[in-house]
Coordinates of C-alpha atoms in Angstrom, one line a residue:
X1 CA 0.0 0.0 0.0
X2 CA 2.1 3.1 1.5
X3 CA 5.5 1.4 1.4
X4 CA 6.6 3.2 -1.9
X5 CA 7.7 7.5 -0.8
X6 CA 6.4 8.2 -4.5
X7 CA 3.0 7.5 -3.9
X8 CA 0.9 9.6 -2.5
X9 CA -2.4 8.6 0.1
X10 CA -5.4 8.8 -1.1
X11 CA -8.2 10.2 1.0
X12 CA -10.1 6.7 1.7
X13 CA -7.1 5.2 2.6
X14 CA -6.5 7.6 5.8
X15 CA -10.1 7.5 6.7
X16 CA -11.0 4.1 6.1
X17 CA -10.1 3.1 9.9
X18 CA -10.1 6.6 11.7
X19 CA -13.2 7.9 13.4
X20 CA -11.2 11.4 13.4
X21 CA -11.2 12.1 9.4
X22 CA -15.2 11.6 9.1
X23 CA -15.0 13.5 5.7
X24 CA -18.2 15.8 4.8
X25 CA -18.0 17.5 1.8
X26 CA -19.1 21.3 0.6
X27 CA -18.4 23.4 -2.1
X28 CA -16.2 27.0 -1.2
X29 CA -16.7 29.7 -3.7
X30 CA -13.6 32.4 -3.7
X31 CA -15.6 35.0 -4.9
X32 CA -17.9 34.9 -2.5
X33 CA -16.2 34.4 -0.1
X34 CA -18.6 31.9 1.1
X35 CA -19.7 28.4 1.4
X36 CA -22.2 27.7 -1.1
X37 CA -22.9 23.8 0.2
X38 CA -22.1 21.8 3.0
X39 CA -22.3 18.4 4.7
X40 CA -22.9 16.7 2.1
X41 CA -22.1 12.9 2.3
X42 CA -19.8 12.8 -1.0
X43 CA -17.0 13.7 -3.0
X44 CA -19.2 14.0 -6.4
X45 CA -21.8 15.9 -4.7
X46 CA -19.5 18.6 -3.5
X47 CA -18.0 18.6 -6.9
X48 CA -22.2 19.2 -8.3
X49 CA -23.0 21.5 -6.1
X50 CA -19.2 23.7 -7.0
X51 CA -20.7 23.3 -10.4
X52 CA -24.2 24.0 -10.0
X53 CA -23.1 27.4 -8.3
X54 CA -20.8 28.0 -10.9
X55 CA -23.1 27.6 -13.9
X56 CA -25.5 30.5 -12.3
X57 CA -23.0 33.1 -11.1
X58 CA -20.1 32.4 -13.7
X59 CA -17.8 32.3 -10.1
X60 CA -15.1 29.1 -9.9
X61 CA -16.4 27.8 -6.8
X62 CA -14.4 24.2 -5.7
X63 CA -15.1 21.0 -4.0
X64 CA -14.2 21.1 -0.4
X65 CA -13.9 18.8 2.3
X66 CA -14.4 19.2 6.3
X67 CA -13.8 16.8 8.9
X68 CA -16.0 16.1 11.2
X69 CA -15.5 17.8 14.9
X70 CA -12.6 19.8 13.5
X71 CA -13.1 22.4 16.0
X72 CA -15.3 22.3 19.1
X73 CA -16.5 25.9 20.2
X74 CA -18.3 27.8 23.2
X75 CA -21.9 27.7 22.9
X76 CA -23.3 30.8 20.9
X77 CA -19.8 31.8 19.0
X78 CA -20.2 31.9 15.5
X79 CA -18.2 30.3 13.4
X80 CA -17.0 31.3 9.9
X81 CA -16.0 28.3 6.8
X82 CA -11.8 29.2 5.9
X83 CA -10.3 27.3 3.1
X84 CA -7.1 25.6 3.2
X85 CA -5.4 23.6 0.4
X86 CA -3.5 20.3 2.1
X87 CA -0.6 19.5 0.7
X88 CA 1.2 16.0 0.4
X89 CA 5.1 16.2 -0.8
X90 CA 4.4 19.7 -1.5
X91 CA 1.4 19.0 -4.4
X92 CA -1.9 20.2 -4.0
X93 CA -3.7 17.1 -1.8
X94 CA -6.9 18.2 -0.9
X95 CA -8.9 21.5 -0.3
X96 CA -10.8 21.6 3.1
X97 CA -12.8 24.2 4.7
X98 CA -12.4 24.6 8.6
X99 CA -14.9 26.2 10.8
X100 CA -13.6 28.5 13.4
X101 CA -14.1 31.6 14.9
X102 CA -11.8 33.2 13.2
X103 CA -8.8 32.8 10.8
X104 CA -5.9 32.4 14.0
X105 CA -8.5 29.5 15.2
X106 CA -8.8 27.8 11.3
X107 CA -5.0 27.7 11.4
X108 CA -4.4 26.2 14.4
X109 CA -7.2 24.0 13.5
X110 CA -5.1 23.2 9.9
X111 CA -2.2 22.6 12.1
X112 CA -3.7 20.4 14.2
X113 CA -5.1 18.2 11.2
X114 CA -1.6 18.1 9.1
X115 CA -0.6 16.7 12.6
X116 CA -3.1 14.1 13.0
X117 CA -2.8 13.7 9.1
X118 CA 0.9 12.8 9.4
X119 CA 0.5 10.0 12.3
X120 CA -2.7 8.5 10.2
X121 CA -0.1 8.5 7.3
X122 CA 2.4 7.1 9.0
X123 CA 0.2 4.2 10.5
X124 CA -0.8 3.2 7.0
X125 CA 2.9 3.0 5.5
X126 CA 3.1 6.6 3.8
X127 CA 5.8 9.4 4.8
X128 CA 4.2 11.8 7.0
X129 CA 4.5 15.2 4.6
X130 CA 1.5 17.0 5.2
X131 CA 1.2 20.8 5.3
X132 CA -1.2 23.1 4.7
X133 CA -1.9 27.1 3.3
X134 CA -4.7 28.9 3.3
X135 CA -6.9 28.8 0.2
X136 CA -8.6 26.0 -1.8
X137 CA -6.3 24.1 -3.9
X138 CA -5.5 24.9 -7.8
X139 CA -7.6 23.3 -10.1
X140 CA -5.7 20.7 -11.5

């Protein structure tokens, strides 16, 4: 599986087994600045619903993905969707959105998941080179 460094994991091999990377997907539209979908149960839906918004405002809006419990907050604070584009070996991996109070919170929150990323990687065979920057991912 992860035993050769040129491959890279692939998002149901680090969630398969781990009850911390419950994936729910949404779609995060730059222009707006917003999320224009969310908890949605998978990949292609996030992709339709990027496209759908995309086809009526003419905007580039992306697939996203959150994970589940990513942030726990106080009762009553509001929390705002931040992009971040994961990276594996330095390559575009994966765009997520966190929820957080604010964008200081999201990146300790990004942090926090490269970290967690890393040991899942690890445990399944792969080199643990996760990072993370704010903003979706190119389109590849």
């Amino acid at each position: 599986m992860g035993e050769d460094t040129g491959l890279t994991p692939t998002l149901d091999e680090l969630v398969v087994d781990s009850a911390e990377l419950s994936p729910a997907w949404g779609a995060w539209c730059p222009e707006d600045g917003i999320q224009v979908a969310q908890e949605l149960a998978a990949e292609q839906d996030g992709i339709t619903a990027a496209e759908e918004h995309n086809l009526t405002t003419g905007h580039t809006a992306v697939a996203t993905l959150s994970l589940a419990n990513a942030v726990e907050a106080a009762v009553g604070v509001q929390l705002f969707p931040i992009p971040f584009c994961f990276r594996y070996n330095g390559r575009p991996w994966q765009s997520m959105t966190i929820m957080a109070p604010g964008v200081d919170e999201a990146g300790q929150t990004a942090a926090g998941l490269v970290s967690l990323l890393n040991m899942v990687a690890t445990q399944k065979g792969f080199p643990p080179l996760f990072s993370a920057i704010g903003g979706t991912c190119p389109a590849v």
